[in-house]
Short mmCIF file of C-alpha atoms (C1' of nucleotides) in Angstrom, two decimals:
data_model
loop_
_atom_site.label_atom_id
_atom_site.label_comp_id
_atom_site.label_asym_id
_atom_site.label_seq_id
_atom_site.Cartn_x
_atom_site.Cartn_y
_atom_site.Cartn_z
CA UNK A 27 31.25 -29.02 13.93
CA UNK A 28 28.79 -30.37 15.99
CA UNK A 29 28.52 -32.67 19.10
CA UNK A 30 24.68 -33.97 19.14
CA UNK A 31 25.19 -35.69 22.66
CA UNK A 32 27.63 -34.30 25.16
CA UNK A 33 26.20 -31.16 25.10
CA UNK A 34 24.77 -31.12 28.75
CA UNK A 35 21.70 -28.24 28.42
CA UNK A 36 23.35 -25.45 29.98
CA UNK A 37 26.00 -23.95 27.80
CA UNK A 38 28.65 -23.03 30.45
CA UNK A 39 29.67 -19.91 28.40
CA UNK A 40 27.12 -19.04 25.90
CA UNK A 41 28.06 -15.78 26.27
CA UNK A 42 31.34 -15.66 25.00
CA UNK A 43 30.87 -18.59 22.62
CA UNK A 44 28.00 -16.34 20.76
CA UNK A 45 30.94 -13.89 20.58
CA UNK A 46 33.51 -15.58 19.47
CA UNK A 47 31.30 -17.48 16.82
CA UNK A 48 29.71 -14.12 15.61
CA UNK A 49 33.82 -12.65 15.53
CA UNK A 50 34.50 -15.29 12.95
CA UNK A 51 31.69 -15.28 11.63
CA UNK A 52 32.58 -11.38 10.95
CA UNK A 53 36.21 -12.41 9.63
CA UNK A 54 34.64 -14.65 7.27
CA UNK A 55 31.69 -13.15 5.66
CA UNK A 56 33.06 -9.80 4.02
CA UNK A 57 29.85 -9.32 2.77
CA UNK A 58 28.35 -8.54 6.30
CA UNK A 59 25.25 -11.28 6.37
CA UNK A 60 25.03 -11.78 9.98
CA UNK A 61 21.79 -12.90 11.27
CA UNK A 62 21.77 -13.55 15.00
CA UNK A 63 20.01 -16.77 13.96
CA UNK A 64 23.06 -18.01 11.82
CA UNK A 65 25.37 -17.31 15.19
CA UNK A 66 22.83 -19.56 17.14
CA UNK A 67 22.83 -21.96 14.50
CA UNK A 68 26.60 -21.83 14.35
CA UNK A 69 27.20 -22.19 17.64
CA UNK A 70 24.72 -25.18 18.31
CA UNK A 71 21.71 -23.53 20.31
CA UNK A 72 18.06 -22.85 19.72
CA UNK A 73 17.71 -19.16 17.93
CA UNK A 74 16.24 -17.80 20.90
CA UNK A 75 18.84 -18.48 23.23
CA UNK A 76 21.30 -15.27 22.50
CA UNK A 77 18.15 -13.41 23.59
CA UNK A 78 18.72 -14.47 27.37
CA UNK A 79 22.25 -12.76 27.38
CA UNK A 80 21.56 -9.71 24.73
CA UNK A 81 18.71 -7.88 24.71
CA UNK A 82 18.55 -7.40 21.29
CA UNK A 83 20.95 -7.75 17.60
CA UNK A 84 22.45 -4.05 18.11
CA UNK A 85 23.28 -4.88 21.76
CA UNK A 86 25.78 -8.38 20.60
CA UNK A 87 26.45 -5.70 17.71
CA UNK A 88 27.87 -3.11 19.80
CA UNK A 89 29.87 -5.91 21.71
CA UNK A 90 31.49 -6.66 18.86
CA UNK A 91 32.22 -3.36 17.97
CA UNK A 92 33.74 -2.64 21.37
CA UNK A 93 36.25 -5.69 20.79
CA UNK A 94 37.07 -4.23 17.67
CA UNK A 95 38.54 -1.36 18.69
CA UNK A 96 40.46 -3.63 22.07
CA UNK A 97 42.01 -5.52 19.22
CA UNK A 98 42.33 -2.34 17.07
CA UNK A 99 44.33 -0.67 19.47
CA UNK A 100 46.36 -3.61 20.45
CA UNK A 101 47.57 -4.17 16.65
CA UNK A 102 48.26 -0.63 16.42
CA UNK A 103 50.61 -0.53 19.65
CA UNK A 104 51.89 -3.65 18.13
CA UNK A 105 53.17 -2.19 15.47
CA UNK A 106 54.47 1.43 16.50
CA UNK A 107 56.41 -0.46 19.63
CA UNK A 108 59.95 -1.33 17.27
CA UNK A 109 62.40 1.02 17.60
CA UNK A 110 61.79 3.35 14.74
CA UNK A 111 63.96 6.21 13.44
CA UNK A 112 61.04 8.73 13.29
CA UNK A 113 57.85 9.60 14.99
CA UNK A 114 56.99 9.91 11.31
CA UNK A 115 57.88 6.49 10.29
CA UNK A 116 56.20 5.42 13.61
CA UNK A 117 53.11 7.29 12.03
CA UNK A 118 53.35 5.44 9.08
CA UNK A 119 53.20 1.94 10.87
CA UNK A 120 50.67 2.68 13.18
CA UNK A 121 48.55 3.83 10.03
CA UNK A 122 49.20 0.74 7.62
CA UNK A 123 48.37 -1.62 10.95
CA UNK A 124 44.92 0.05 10.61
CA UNK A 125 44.60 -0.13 7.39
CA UNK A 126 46.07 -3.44 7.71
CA UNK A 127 43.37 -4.69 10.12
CA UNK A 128 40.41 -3.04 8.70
CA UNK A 129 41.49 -5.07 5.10
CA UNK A 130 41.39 -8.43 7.57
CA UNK A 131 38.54 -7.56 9.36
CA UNK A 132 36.58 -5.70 6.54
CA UNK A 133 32.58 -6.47 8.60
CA UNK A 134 34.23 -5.44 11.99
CA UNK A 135 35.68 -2.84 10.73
CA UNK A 136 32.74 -1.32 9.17
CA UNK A 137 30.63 -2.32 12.13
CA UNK A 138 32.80 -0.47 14.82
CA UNK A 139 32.39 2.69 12.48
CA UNK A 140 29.02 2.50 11.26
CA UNK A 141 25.97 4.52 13.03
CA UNK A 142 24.70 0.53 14.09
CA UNK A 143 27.38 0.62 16.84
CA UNK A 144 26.13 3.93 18.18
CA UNK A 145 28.57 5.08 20.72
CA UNK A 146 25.70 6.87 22.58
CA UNK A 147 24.02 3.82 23.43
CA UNK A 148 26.97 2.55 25.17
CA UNK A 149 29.17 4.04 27.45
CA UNK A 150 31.98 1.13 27.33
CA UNK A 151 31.91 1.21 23.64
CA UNK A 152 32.09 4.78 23.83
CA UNK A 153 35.61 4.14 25.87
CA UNK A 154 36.79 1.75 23.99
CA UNK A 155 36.65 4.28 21.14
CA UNK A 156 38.21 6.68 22.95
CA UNK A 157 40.98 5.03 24.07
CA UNK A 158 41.72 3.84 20.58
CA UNK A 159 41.50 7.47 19.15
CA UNK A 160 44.29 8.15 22.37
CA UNK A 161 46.85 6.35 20.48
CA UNK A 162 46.58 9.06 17.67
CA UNK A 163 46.68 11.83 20.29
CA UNK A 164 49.54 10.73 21.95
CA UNK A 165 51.23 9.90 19.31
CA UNK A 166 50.35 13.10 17.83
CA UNK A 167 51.42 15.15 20.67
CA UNK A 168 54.68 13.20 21.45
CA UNK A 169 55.88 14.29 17.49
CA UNK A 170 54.85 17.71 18.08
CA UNK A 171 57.30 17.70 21.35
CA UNK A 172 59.61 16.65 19.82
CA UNK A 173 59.55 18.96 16.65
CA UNK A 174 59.08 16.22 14.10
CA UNK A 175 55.13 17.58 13.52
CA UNK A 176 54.21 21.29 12.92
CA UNK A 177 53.15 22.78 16.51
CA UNK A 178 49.31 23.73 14.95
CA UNK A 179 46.21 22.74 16.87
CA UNK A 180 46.91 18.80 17.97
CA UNK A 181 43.23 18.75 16.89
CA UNK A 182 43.64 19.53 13.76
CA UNK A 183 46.31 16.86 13.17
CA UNK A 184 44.24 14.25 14.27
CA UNK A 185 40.91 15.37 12.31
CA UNK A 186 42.97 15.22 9.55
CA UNK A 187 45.28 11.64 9.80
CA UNK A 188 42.12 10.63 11.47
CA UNK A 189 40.24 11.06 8.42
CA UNK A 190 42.98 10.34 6.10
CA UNK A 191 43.37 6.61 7.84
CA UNK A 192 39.96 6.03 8.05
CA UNK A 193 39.38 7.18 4.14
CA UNK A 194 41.73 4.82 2.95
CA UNK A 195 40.75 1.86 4.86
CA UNK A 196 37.19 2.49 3.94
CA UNK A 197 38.16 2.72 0.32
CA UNK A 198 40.35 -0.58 0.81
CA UNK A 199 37.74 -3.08 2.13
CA UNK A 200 34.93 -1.36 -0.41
CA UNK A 201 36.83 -2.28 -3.18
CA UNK A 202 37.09 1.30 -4.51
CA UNK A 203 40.93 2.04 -5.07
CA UNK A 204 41.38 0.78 -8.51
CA UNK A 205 44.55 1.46 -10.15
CA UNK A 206 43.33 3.35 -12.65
CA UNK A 207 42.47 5.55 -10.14
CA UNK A 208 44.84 6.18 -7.66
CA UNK A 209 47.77 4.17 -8.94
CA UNK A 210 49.75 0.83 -8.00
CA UNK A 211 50.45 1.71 -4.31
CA UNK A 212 48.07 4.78 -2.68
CA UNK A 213 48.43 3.69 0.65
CA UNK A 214 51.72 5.02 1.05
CA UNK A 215 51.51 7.74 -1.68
CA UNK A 216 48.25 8.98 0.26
CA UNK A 217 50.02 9.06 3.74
CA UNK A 218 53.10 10.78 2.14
CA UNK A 219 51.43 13.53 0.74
CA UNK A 220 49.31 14.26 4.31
CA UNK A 221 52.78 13.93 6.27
CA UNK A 222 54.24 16.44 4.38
CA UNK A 223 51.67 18.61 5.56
CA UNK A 224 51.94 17.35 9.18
CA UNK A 225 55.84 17.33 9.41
CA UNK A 226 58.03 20.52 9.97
CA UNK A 227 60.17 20.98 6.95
CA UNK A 228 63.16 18.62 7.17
CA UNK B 11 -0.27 10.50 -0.59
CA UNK B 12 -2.77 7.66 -2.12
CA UNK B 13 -5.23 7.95 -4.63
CA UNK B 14 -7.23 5.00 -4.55
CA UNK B 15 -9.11 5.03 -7.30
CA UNK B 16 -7.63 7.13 -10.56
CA UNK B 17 -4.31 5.08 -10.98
CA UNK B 18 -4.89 3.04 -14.48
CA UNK B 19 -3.43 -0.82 -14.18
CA UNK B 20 -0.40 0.09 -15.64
CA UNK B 21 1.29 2.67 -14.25
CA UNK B 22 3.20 4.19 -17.36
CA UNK B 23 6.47 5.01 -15.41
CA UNK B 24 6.43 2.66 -12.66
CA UNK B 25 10.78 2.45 -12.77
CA UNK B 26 10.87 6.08 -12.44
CA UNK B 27 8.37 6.27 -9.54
CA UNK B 28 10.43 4.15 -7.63
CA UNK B 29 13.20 5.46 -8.19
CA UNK B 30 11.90 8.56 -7.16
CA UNK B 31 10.37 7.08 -4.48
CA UNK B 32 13.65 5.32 -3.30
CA UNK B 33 15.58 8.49 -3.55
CA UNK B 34 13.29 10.17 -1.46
CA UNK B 35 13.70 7.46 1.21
CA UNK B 36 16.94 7.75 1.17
CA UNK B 37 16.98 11.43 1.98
CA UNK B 38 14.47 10.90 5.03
CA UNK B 39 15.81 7.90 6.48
CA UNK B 40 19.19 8.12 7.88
CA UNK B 41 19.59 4.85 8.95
CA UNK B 42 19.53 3.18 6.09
CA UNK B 43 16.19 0.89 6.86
CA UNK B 44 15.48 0.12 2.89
CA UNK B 45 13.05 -2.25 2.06
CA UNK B 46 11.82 -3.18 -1.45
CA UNK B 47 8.40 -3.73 -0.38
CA UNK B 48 8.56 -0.52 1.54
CA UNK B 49 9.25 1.15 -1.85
CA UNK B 50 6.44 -0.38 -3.44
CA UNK B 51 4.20 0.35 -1.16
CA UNK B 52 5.05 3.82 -1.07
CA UNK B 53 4.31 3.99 -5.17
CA UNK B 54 1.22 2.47 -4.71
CA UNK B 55 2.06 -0.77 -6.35
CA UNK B 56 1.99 -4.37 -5.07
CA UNK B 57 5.04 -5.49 -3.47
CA UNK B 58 6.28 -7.58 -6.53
CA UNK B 59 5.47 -5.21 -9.07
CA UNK B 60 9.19 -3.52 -8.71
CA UNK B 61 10.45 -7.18 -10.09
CA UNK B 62 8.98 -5.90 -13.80
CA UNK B 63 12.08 -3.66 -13.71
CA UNK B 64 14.75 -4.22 -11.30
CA UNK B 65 15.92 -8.09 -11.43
CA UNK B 66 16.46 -8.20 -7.90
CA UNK B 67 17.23 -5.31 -4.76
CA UNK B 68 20.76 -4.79 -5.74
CA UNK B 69 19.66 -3.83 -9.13
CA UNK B 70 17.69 -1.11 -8.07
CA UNK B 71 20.35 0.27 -5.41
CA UNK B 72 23.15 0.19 -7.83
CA UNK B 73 20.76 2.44 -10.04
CA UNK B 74 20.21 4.53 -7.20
CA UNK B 75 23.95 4.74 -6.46
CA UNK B 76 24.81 5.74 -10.57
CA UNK B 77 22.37 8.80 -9.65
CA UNK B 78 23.99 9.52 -6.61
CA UNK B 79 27.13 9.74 -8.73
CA UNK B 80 25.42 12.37 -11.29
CA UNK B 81 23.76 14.31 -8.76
CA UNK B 82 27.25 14.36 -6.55
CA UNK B 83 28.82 15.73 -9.75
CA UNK B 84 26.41 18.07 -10.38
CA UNK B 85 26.81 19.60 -6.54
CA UNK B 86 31.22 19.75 -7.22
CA UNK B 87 30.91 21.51 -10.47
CA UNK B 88 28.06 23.77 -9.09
CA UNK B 89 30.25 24.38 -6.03
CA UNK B 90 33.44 25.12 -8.23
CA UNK B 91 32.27 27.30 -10.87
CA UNK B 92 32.18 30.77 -8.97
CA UNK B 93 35.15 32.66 -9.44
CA UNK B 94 37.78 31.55 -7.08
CA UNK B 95 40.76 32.99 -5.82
CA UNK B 96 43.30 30.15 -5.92
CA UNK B 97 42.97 26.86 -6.91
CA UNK B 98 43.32 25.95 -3.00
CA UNK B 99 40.33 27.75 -2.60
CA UNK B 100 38.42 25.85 -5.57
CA UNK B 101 39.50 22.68 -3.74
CA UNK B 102 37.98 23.80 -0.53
CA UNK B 103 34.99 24.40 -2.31
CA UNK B 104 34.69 20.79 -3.87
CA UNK B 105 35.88 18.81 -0.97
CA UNK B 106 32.60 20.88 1.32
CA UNK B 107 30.57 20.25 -1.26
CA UNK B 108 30.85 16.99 -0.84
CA UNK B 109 30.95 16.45 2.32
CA UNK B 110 27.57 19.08 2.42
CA UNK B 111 25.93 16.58 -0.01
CA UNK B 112 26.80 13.21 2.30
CA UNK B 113 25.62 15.16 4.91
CA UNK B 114 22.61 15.80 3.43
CA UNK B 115 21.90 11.95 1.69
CA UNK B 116 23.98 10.03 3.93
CA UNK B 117 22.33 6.93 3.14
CA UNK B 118 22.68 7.28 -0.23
CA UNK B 119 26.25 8.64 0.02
CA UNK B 120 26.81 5.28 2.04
CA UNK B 121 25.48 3.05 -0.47
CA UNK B 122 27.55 4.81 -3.34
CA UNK B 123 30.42 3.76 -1.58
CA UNK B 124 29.09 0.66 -0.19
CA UNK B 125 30.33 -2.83 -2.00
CA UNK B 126 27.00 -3.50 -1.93
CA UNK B 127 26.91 -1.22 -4.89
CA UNK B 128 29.84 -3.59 -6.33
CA UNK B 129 30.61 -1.75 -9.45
CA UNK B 130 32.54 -4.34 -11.30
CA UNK B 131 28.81 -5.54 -11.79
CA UNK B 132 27.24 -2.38 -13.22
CA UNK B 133 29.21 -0.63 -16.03
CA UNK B 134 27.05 2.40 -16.04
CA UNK B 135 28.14 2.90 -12.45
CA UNK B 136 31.47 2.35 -12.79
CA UNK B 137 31.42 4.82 -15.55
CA UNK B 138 29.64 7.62 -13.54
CA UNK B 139 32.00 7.13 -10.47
CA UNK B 140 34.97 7.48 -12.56
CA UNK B 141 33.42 10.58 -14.24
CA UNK B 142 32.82 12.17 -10.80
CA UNK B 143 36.34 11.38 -9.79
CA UNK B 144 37.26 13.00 -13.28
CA UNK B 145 36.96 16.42 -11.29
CA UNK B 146 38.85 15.71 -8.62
CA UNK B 147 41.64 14.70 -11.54
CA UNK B 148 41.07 17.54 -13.38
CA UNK B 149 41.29 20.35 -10.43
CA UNK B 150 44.78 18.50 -9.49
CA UNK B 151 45.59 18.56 -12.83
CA UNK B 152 44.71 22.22 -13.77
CA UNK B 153 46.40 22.92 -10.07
CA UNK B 154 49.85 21.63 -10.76
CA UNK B 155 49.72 23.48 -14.28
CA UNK B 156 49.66 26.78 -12.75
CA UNK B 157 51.81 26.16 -9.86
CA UNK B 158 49.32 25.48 -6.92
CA UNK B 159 49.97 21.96 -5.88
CA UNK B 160 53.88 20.04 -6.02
CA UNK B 161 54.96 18.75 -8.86
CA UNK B 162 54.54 14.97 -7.52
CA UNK B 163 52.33 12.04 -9.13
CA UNK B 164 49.21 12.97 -9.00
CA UNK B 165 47.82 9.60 -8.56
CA UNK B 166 49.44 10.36 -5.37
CA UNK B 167 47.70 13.61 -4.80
CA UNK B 168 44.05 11.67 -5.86
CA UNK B 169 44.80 9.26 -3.57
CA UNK B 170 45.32 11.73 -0.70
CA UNK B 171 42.27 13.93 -1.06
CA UNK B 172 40.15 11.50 -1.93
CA UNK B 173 40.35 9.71 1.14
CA UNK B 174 40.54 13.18 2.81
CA UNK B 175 37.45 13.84 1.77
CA UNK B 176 35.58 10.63 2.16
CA UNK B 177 37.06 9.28 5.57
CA UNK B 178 35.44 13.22 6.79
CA UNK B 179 32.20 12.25 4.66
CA UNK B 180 31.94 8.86 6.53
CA UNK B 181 32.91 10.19 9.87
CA UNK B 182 30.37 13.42 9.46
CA UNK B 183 27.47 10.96 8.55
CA UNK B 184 28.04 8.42 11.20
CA UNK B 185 28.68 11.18 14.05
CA UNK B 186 32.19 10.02 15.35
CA UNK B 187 33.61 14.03 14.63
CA UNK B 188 32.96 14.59 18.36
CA UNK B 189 34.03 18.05 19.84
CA UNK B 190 36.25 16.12 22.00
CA UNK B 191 38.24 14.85 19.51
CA UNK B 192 38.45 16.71 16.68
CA UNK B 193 38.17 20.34 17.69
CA UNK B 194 35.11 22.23 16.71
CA UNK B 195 35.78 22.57 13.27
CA UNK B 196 37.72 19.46 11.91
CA UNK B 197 36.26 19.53 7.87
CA UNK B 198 38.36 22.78 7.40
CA UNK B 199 41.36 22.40 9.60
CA UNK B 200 41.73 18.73 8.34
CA UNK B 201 41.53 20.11 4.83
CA UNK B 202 44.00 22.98 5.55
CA UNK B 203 46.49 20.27 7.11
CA UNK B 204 46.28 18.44 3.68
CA UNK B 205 46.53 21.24 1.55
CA UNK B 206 49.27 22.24 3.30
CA UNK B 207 51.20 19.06 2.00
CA UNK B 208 49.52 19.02 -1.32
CA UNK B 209 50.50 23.01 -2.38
CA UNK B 210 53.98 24.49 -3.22
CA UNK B 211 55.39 26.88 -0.25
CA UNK B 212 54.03 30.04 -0.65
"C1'" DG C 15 -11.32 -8.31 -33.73
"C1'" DT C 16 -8.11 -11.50 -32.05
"C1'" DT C 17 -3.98 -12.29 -30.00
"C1'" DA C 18 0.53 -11.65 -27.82
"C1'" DC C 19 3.28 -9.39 -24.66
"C1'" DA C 20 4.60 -6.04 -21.13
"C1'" DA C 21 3.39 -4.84 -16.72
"C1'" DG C 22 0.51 -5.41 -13.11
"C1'" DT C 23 -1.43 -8.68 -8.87
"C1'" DT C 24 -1.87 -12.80 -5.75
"C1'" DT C 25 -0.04 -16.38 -3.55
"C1'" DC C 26 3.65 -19.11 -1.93
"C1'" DT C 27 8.10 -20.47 0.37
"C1'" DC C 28 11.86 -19.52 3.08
"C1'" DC C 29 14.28 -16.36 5.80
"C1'" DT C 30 14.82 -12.92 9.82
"C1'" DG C 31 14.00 -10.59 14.58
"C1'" DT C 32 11.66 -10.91 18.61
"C1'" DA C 33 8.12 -12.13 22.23
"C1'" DA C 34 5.93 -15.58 25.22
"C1'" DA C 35 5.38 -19.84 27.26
"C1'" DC C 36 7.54 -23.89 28.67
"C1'" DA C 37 11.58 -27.10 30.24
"C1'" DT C 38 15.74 -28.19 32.80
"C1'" DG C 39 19.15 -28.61 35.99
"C1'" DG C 40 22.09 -26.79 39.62
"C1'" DA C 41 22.36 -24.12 44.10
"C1'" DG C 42 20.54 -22.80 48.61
"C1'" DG C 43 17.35 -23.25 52.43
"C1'" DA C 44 13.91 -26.50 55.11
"C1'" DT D 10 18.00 -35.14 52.12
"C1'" DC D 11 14.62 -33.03 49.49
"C1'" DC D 12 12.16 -29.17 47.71
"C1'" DT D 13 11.96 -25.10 45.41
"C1'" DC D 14 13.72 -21.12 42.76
"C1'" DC D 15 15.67 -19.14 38.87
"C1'" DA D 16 19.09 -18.50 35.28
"C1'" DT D 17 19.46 -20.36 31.06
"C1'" DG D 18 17.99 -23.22 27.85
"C1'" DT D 19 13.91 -24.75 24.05
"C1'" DT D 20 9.58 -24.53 21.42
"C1'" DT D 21 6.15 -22.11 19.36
"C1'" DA D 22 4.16 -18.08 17.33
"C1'" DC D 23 3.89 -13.83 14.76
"C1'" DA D 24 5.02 -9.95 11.79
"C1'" DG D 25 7.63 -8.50 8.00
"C1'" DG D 26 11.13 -9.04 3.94
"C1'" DA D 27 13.16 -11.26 -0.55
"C1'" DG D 28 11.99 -13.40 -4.31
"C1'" DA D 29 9.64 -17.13 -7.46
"C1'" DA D 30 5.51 -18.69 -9.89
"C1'" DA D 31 1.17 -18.39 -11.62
"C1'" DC D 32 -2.53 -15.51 -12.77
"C1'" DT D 33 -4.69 -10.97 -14.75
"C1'" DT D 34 -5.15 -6.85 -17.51
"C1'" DG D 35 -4.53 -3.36 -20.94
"C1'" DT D 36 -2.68 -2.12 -25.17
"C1'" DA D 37 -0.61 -2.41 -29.57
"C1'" DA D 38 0.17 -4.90 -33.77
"C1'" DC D 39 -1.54 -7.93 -37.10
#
DNA sequence: GTTACAAGTTTCTCCTGTAAACATGGAGGA
DNA sequence: TCCTCCATGTTTACAGGAGAAACTTGTAAC
């Protein structure tokens, strides 16, 4: 893991190396202990050294964050591009992919959505989240053209799969949806009982 | 705040002080900046004194959590008891109420949902979150009796509003329900789009 | 009364974030 | 070519937190 010698003092990339260590460092550690020191450490440089490319933890933090939802939105498109037979069933894969990701990435996940990563302090993050949320909206909107969701406020919709999708994964990677709870398989029970809702009678 | 003087050796309730004190940390502090020492120093005690009664931080968080529970409870029930006109309406009335009481302890509504309150490691709080999740059972229950909500599992139900109602918690507390998103009013139109799936056509 | 124990305090070690001062090496002008 | 600048490293320093260990103090039981 580490090459005493051939380092030459100057990094090249520190930048992105900090990242990517600190991304698997998040993919690892469900239990969200990341010290910027640990990154430094990981990635082979004095503890001070991050300091010269972000001002502070929140700033790498928000970073991070901001790749989460690049990634987020890419697995999502990812998985509503197959042909489906419904904009609901393309609903229902675009929801399990996040659901899916925030169970693999349990510390991004919580990051991108947590108060740390305020969006205020960042106008790219800010986009990033925005253009995420635009998959839900146009997705949203295209099912409403084409009759398969009820023609209420699109607004509405999305607060509510919005919340619905992000209630479930939050649930997920805290370890709160015991069976004895919410049975064997509420993923799919949960987003069946919103979609009724959502969808015009069949 | 401090009296110097008067405050005998032993304090006679020092684990209920800081609880007390915790809790009302909690309430002030948003963001979730929770120090033991902090706490201590806030009862008046020396910084290692809180080691008489909790083993370690977690201990004293996961207490804090098993109140959160209680006092979350407390705020449903309270909030359902008035005569109601429909058992829709009674659901309305939980789901705000909880949202109205993460809204007004997020960080303690955080950390009762955090894994950092793991509750495979506390039975007490296991058994008070299940409790408080007993009323969400028992509304759907009582609901599907008298011919308010479908006739489907209602595992599957739970599993729907209870992410409902805690993705809108989490997205209240950490201020991503932006205007531009989610309409001006998402808690009740996101709630009426799940109710709508949840009750039988009128 | 003496003594034992629960519940305080002090002191210590190791960790973190962050600031400041110092070192290094590559790039651009004399 | 050589000198100098400066971005990007390193070292050192400091404040504050978790938690362990050793010490102190009331009080309650014998």
């Amino acid at each position: 893991m580490s090459e005493p010698k051939d380092r030459p003092y100057h990094h090249g990339d520190l930048r992105r190396a900090l990242i990517d260590t600190a991304l698997a460092m998040l993919a690892v550690d469900q239990n969200w202990a990341f010290t910027l020191r640990e990154v430094a450490r990981r990635t082979g440089v004095s503890h001070a050294a991050p300091y010269k490319h972000f001002r502070d933890r929140e700033v790498l933090l928000r970073e991070l964050a901001r790749i989460g939802f690049v990634r987020l939105e890419e697995t999502m498109t990812e998985a509503m591009s197959p042909a489906m037979p419904s904009t609901r069933a393309q609903f229902v894969a675009a929801a399990q992919a996040c659901i899916g990701f925030a169970c693999q990435n349990p510390a991004l996940y919580r990051l991108m959505f947590s108060s740390d990563a305020d969006k205020t302090m960042d106008p790219q993050l800010h986009e990033a989240a925005m253009s995420t949320f635009g998959i839900l909206l146009g997705l949203l909107d295209k099912g409403q053209r084409n009759g398969s969701f009820r023609p209420v406020a699109v607004s509405a919709l999305a607060a509510a799969s919005w919340a619905q999708v992000h209630g479930l994964a939050m649930l997920e990677i805290n370890k709160q949806l015991l069976e004895e709870k919410v049975g064997s398989s509420p993923v799919p029970a949960a987003l069946d009982v919103l979609l009724d809702g959502m969808c015009c009678t069949d």
